[in-house]
mmCIF file of C-alpha atoms and ligand atoms in Angstrom:
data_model
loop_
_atom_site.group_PDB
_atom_site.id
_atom_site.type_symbol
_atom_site.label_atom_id
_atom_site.label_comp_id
_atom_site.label_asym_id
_atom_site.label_seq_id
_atom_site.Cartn_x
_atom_site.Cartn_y
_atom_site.Cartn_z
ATOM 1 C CA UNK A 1 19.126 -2.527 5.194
ATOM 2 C CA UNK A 2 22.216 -3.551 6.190
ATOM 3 C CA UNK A 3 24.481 -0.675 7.356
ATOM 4 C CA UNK A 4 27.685 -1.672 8.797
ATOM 5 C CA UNK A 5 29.055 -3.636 6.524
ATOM 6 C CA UNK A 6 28.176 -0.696 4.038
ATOM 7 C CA UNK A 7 29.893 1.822 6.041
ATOM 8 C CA UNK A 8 32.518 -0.855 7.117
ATOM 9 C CA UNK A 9 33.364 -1.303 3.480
ATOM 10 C CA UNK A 10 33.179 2.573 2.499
ATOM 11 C CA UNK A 11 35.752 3.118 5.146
ATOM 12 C CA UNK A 12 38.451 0.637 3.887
ATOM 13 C CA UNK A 13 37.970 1.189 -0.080
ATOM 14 C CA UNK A 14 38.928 4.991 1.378
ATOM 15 C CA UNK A 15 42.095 4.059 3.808
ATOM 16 C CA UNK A 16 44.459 4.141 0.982
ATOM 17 C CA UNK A 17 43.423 8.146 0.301
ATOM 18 C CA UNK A 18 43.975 9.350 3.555
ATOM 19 C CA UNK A 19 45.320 12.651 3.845
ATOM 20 C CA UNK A 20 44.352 13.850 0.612
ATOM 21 C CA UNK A 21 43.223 17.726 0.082
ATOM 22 C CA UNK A 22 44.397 20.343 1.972
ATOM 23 C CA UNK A 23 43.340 20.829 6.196
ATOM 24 C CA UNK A 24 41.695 24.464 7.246
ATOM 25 C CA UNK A 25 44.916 26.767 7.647
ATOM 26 C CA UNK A 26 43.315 29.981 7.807
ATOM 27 C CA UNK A 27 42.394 29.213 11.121
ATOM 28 C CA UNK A 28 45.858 28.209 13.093
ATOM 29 C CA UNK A 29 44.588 25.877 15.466
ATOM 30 C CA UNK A 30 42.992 23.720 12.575
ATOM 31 C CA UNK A 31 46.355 23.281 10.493
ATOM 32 C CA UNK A 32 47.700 21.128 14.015
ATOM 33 C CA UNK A 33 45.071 18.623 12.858
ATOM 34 C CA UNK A 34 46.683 15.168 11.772
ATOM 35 C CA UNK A 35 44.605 15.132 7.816
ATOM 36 C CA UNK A 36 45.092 11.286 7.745
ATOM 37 C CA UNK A 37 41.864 10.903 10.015
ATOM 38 C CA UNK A 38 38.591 9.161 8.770
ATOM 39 C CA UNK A 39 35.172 8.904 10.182
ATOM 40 C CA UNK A 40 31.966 7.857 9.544
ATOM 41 C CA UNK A 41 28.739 7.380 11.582
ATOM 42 C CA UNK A 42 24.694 6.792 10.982
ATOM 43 C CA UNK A 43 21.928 7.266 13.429
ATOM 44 C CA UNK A 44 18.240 5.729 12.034
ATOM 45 C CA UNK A 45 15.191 7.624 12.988
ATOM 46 C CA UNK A 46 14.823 4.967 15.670
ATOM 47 C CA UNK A 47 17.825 5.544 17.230
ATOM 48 C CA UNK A 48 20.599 3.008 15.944
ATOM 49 C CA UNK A 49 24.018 3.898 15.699
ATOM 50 C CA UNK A 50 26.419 2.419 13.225
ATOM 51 C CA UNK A 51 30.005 3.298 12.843
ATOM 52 C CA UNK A 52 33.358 3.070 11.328
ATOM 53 C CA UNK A 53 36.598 4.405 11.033
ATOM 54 C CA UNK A 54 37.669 7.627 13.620
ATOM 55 C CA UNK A 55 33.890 8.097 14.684
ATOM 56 C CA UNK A 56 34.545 8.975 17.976
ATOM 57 C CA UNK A 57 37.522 11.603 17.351
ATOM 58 C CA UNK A 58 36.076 14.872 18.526
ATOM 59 C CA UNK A 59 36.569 17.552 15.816
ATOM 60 C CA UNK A 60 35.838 21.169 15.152
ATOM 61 C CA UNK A 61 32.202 21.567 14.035
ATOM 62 C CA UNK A 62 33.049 24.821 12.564
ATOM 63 C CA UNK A 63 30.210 25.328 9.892
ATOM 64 C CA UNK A 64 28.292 22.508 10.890
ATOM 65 C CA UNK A 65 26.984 24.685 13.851
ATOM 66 C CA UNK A 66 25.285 26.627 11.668
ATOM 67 C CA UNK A 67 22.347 23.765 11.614
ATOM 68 C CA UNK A 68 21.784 23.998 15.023
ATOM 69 C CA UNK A 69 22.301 27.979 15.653
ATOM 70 C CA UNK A 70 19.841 28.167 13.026
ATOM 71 C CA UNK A 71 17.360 25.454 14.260
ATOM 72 C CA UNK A 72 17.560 27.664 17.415
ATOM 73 C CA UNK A 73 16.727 31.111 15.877
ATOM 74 C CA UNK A 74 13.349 29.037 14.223
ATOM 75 C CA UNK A 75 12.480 28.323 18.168
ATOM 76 C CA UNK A 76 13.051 31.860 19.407
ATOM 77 C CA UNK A 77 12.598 33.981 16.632
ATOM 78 C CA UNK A 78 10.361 32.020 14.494
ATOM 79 C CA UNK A 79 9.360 33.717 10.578
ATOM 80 C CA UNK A 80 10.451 36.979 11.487
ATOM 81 C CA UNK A 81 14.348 35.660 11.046
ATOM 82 C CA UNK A 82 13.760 35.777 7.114
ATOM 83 C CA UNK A 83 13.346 40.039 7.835
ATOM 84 C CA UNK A 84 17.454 39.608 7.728
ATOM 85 C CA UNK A 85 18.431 36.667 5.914
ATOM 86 C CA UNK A 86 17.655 35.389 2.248
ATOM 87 C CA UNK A 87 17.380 31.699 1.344
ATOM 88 C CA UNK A 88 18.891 31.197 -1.817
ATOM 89 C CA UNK A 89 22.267 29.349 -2.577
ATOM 90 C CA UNK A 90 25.126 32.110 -2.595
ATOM 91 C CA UNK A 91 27.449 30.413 -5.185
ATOM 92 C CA UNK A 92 29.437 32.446 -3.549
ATOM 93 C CA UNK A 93 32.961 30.985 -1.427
ATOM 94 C CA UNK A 94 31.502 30.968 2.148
ATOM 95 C CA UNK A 95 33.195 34.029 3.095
ATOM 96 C CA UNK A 96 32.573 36.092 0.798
ATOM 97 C CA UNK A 97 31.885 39.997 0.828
ATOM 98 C CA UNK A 98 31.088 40.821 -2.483
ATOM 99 C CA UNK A 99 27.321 39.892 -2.749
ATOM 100 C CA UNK A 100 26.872 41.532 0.815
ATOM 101 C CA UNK A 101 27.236 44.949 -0.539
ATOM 102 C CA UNK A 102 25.187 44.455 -3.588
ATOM 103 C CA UNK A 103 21.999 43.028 -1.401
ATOM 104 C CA UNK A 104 22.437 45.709 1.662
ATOM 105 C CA UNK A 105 23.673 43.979 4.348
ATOM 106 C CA UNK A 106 21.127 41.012 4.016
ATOM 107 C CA UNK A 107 23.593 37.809 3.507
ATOM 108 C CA UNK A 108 21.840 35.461 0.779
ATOM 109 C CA UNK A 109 21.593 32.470 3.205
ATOM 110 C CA UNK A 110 21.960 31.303 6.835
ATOM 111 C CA UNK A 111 24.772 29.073 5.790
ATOM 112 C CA UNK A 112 27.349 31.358 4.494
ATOM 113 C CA UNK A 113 29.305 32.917 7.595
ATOM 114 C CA UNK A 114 27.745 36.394 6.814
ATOM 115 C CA UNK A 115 24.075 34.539 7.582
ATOM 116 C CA UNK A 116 25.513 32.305 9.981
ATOM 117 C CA UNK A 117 26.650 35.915 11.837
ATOM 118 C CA UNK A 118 22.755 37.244 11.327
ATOM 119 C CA UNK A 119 21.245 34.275 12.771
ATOM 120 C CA UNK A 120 24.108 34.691 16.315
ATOM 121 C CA UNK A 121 22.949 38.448 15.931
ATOM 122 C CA UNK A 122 19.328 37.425 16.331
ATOM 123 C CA UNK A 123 20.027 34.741 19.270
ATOM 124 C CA UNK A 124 22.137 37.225 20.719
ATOM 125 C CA UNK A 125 19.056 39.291 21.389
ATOM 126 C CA UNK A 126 16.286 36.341 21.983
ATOM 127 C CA UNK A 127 18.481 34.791 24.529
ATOM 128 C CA UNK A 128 20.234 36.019 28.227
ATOM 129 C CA UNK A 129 22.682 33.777 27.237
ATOM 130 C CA UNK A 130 23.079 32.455 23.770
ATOM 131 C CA UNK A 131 26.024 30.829 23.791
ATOM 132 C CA UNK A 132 24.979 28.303 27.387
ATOM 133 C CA UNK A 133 21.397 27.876 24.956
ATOM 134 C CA UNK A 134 23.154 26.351 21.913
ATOM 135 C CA UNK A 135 25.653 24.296 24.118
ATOM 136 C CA UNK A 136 22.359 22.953 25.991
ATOM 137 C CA UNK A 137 20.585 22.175 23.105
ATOM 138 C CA UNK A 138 23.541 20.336 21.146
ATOM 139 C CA UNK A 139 24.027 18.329 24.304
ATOM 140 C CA UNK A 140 20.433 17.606 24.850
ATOM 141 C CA UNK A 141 20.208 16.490 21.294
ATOM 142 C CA UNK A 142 22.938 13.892 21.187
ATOM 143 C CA UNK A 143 22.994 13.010 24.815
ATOM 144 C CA UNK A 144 25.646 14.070 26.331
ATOM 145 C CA UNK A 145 27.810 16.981 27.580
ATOM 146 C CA UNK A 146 29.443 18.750 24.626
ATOM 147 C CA UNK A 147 32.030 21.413 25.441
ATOM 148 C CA UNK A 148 33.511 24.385 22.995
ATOM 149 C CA UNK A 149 37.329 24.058 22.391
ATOM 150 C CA UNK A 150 38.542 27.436 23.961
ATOM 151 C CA UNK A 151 41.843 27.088 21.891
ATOM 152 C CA UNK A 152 40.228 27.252 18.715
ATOM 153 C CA UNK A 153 37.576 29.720 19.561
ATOM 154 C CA UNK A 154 40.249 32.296 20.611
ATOM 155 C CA UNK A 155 42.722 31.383 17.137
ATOM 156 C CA UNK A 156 39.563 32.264 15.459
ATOM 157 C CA UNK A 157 38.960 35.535 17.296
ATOM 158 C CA UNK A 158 42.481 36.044 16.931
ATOM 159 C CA UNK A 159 42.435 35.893 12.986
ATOM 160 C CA UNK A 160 38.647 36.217 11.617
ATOM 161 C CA UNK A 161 39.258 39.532 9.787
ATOM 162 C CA UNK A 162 37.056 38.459 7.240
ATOM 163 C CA UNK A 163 34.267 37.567 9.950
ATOM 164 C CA UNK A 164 34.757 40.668 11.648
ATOM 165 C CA UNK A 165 34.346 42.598 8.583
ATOM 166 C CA UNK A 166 31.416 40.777 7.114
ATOM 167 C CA UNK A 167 29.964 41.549 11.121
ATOM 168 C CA UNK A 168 30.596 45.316 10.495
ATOM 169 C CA UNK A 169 29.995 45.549 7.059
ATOM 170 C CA UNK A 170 25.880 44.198 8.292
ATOM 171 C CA UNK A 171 25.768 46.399 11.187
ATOM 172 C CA UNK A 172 26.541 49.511 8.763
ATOM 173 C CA UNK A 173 23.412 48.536 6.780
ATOM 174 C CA UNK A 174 21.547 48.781 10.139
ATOM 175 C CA UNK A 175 21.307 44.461 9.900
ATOM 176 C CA UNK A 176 22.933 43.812 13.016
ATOM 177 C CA UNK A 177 21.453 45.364 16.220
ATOM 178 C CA UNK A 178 24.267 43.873 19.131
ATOM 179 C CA UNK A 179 27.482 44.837 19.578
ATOM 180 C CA UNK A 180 29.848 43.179 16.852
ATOM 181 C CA UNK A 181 31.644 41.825 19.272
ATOM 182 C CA UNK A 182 29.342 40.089 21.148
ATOM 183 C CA UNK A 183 27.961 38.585 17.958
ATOM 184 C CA UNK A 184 31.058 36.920 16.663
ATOM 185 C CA UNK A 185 31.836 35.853 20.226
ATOM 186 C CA UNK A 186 28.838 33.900 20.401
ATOM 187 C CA UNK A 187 29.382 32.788 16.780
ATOM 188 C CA UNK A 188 33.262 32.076 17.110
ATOM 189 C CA UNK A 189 32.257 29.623 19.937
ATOM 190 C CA UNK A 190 29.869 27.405 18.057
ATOM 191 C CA UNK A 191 32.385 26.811 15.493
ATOM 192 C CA UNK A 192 34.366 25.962 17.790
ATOM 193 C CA UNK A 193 32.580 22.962 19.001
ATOM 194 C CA UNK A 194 33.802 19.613 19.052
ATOM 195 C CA UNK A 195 32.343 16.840 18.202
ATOM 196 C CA UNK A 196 32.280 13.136 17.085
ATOM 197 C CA UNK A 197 30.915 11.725 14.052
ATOM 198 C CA UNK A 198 28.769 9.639 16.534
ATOM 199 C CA UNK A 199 27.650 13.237 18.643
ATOM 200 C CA UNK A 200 26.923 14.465 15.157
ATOM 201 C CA UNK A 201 24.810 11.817 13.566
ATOM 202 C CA UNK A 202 22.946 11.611 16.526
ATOM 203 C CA UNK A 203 22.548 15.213 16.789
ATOM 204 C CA UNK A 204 21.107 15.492 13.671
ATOM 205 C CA UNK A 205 18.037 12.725 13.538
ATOM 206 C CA UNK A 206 15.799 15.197 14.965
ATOM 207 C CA UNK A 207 16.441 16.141 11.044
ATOM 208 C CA UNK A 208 15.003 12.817 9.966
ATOM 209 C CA UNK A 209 12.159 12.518 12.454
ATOM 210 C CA UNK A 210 10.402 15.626 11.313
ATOM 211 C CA UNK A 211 11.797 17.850 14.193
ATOM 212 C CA UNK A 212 11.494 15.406 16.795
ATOM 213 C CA UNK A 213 14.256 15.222 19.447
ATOM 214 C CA UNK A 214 15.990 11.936 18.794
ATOM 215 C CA UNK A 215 15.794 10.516 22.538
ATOM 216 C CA UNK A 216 13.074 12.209 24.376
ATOM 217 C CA UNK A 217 10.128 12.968 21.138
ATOM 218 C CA UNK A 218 9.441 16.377 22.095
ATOM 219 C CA UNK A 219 9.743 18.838 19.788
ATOM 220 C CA UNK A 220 13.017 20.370 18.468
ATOM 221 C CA UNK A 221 11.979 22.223 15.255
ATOM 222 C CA UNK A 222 8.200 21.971 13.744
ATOM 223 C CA UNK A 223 7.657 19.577 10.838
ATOM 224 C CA UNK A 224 7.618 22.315 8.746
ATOM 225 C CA UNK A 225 10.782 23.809 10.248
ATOM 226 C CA UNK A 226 12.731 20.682 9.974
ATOM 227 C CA UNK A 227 11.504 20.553 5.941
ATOM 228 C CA UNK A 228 12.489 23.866 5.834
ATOM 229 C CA UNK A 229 16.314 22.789 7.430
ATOM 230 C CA UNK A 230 16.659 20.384 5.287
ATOM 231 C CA UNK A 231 15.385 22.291 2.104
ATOM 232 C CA UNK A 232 18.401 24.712 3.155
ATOM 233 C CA UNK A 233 21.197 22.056 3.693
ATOM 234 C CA UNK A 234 20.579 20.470 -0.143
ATOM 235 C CA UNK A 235 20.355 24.413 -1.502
ATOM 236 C CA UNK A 236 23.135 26.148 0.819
ATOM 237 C CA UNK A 237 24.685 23.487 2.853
ATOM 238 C CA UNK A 238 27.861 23.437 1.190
ATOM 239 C CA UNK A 239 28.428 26.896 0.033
ATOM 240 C CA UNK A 240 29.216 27.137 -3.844
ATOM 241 C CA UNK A 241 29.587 23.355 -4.319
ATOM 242 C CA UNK A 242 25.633 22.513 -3.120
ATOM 243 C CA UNK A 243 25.359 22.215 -6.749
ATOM 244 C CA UNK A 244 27.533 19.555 -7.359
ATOM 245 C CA UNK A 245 26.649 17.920 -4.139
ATOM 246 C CA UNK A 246 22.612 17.557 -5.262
ATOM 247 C CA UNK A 247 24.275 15.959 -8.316
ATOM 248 C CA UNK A 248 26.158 13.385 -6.781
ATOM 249 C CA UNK A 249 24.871 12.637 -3.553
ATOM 250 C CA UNK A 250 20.773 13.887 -3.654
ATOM 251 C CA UNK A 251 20.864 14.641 0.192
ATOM 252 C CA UNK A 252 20.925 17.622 2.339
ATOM 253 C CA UNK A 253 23.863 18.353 3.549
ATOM 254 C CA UNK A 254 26.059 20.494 6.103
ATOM 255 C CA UNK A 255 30.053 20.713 6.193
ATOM 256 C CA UNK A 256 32.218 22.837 7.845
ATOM 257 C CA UNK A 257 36.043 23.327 7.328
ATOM 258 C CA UNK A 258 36.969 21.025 10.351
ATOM 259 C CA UNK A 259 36.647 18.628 7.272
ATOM 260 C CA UNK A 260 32.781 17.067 9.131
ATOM 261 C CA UNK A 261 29.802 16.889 6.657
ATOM 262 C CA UNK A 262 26.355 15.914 8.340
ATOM 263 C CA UNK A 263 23.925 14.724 5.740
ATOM 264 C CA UNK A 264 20.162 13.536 6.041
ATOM 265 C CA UNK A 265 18.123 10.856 4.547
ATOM 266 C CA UNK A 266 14.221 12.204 5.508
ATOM 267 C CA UNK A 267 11.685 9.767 7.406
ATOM 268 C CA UNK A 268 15.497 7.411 7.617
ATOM 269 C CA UNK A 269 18.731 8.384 9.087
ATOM 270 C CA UNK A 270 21.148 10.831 9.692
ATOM 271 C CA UNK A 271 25.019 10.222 9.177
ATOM 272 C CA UNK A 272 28.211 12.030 9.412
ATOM 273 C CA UNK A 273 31.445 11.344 7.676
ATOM 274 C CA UNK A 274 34.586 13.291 8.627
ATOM 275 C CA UNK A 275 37.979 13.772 7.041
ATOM 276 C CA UNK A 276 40.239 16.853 7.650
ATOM 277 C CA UNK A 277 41.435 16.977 4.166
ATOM 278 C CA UNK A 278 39.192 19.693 1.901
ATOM 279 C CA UNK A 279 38.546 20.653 -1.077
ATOM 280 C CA UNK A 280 39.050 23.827 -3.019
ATOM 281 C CA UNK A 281 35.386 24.754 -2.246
ATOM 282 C CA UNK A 282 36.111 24.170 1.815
ATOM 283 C CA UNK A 283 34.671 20.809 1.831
ATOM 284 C CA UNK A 284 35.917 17.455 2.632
ATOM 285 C CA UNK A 285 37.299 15.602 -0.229
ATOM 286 C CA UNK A 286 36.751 12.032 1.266
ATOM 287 C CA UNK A 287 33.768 12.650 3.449
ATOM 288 C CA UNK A 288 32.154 13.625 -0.249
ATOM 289 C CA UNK A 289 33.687 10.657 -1.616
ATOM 290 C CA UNK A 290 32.169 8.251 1.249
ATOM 291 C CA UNK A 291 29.029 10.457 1.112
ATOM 292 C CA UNK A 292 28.878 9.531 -2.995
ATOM 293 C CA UNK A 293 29.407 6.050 -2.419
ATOM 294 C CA UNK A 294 27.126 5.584 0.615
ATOM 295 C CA UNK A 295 24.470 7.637 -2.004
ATOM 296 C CA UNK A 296 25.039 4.844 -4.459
ATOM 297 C CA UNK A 297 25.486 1.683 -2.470
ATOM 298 C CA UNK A 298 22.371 2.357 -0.502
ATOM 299 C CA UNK A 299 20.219 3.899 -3.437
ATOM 300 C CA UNK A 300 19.183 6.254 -0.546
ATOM 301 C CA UNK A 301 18.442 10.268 -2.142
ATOM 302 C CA UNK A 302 15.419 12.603 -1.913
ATOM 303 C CA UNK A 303 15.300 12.465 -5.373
HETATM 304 N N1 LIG B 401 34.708 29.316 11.523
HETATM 305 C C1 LIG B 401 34.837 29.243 10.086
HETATM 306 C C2 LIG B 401 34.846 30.641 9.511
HETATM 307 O O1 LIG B 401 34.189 31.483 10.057
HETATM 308 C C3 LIG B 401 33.695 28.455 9.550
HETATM 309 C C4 LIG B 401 33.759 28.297 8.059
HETATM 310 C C5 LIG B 401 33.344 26.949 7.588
HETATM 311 O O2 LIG B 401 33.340 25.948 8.281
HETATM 312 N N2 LIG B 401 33.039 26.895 6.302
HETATM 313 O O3 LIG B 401 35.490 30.914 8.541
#
């Protein structure tokens, strides 16, 4: 198949929409991005890149590293993680408290922050030193040095109330076993990673090659790991509107409010599509646009 002229063509019937939705202001250093930004990039299980727009504008990661922190946990902590963390879609806003209390401190999915701050608990206490791990890994995976944005890590710390409450709220059930503050340091900081849409996509094939890293072969995730990844992406991958996102796009995907979605074609490609501009559910408005039409111009789905 012929991808760049696909992804060429998504990009321009887009350009006139630029800036819509509404950037990330809850977290300060996000409402400084310039919304009229547009990226899209594809990796194929062999290793081809294809881009177009702002693909190689680093942006916040922010929910996106919630793929790899929890790829990570399935390396060091392996079946026991599921002792603290469900695996069914929240439909739920992704920072929610309300279904926390009602299920005792054991967050419905690694993909809503309150899982997202289970699964840093849990690499908090595998690893010396978590944070160095994940930044190691997410280099390894798409080749080259990636760095955490200090600035936004600290705005974060600075204003997560609701992070730091969902973080207390778990370690009153007896679900978090670190010091809160150690935990949301470690998961402030891989929000705060920033990344390409080209470092993305290419991040992400080990997601279409069965768990295998994209560049070297060995082995990220199991086979049955990486299924298991992507089962969670289509179910939980984008909080309350997963739904609506198996309806019109059929793949797994992963977006975070830096306005990046990561989505996965199985045994194919990965791709990322980025647009600061989101959506009432915290998603990005045209990277689910672009993801739709790249959906129907490629007939590509796991359905
Ligand atoms: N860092 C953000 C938060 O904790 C991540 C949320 C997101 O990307 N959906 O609220």
């Amino acid at each position: 198949m012929e991808f760049q002229p696909i992804i060429d063509d998504i990009a321009a019937s887009l350009a006139a929409e630029r800036g819509a939705g509404r950037v990330a202001t809850y977290i300060p250093a996000l409402a400084r991005v310039d919304p009229a930004q547009f990226g899209i990039a594809l990796c194929t299980g062999d290793g081809q890149v294809f881009a177009a727009g702002d693909a190689d504008v680093p942006f916040s990661i922010q929910s996106i590293s919630k793929l790899f922190s929890l790829a990570l946990a399935m390396r060091h902590v392996g079946d026991a993680l599921w002792q603290r963390i469900g695996r069914e879609p929240s439909g739920n806003p992704f920072n929610s408290l309300v279904q926390l209390e009602w299920e005792q401190g054991v967050p419905r999915n690694p993909f809503i922050n309150a899982g997202a701050i289970a699964v840093a608990d849990r690499l908090v206490s595998a690893c010396p030193d978590a944070r160095a791990t994940l930044l190691a890994m997410v280099g390894s995976l798409c080749g080259e040095a990636v760095a955490f944005d200090e600035e936004v890590a600290a705005s974060e710390a600075a204003t997560g109330f609701r992070n730091i409450a969902l973080a207390n709220f778990m370690r009153s059930f007896g679900k978090i076993d670190n010091a809160v503050d150690a935990v949301l340091d470690l998961y402030f900081h891989q929000c705060s990673l920033a990344m390409s849409c080209v470092q993305l996509a290419r991040a992400t094939a080990f997601l279409c090659r069965d768990g295998a890293h994209p560049l070297d072969g060995s082995t990220v995730v199991s086979e049955r790991q990486a299924r298991r990844l992507n089962a969670l992406m289509l179910t939980c991958g984008t909080y309350d509107a997963a739904g609506e996102f198996a309806f019109r796009i059929g793949l797994p995907c992963k977006s975070g409010v830096g306005g990046g979605i990561v989505a996965v074609v199985p045994d194919r490609l990965s791709l990322c599509v980025w647009s600061p501009g989101l959506d009432d559910t915290g998603n990005s408005l045209l990277g689910m646009k672009a993801l739709e039409m790249f959906a129907a111009r490629t007939g590509l789905s796991v359905f």
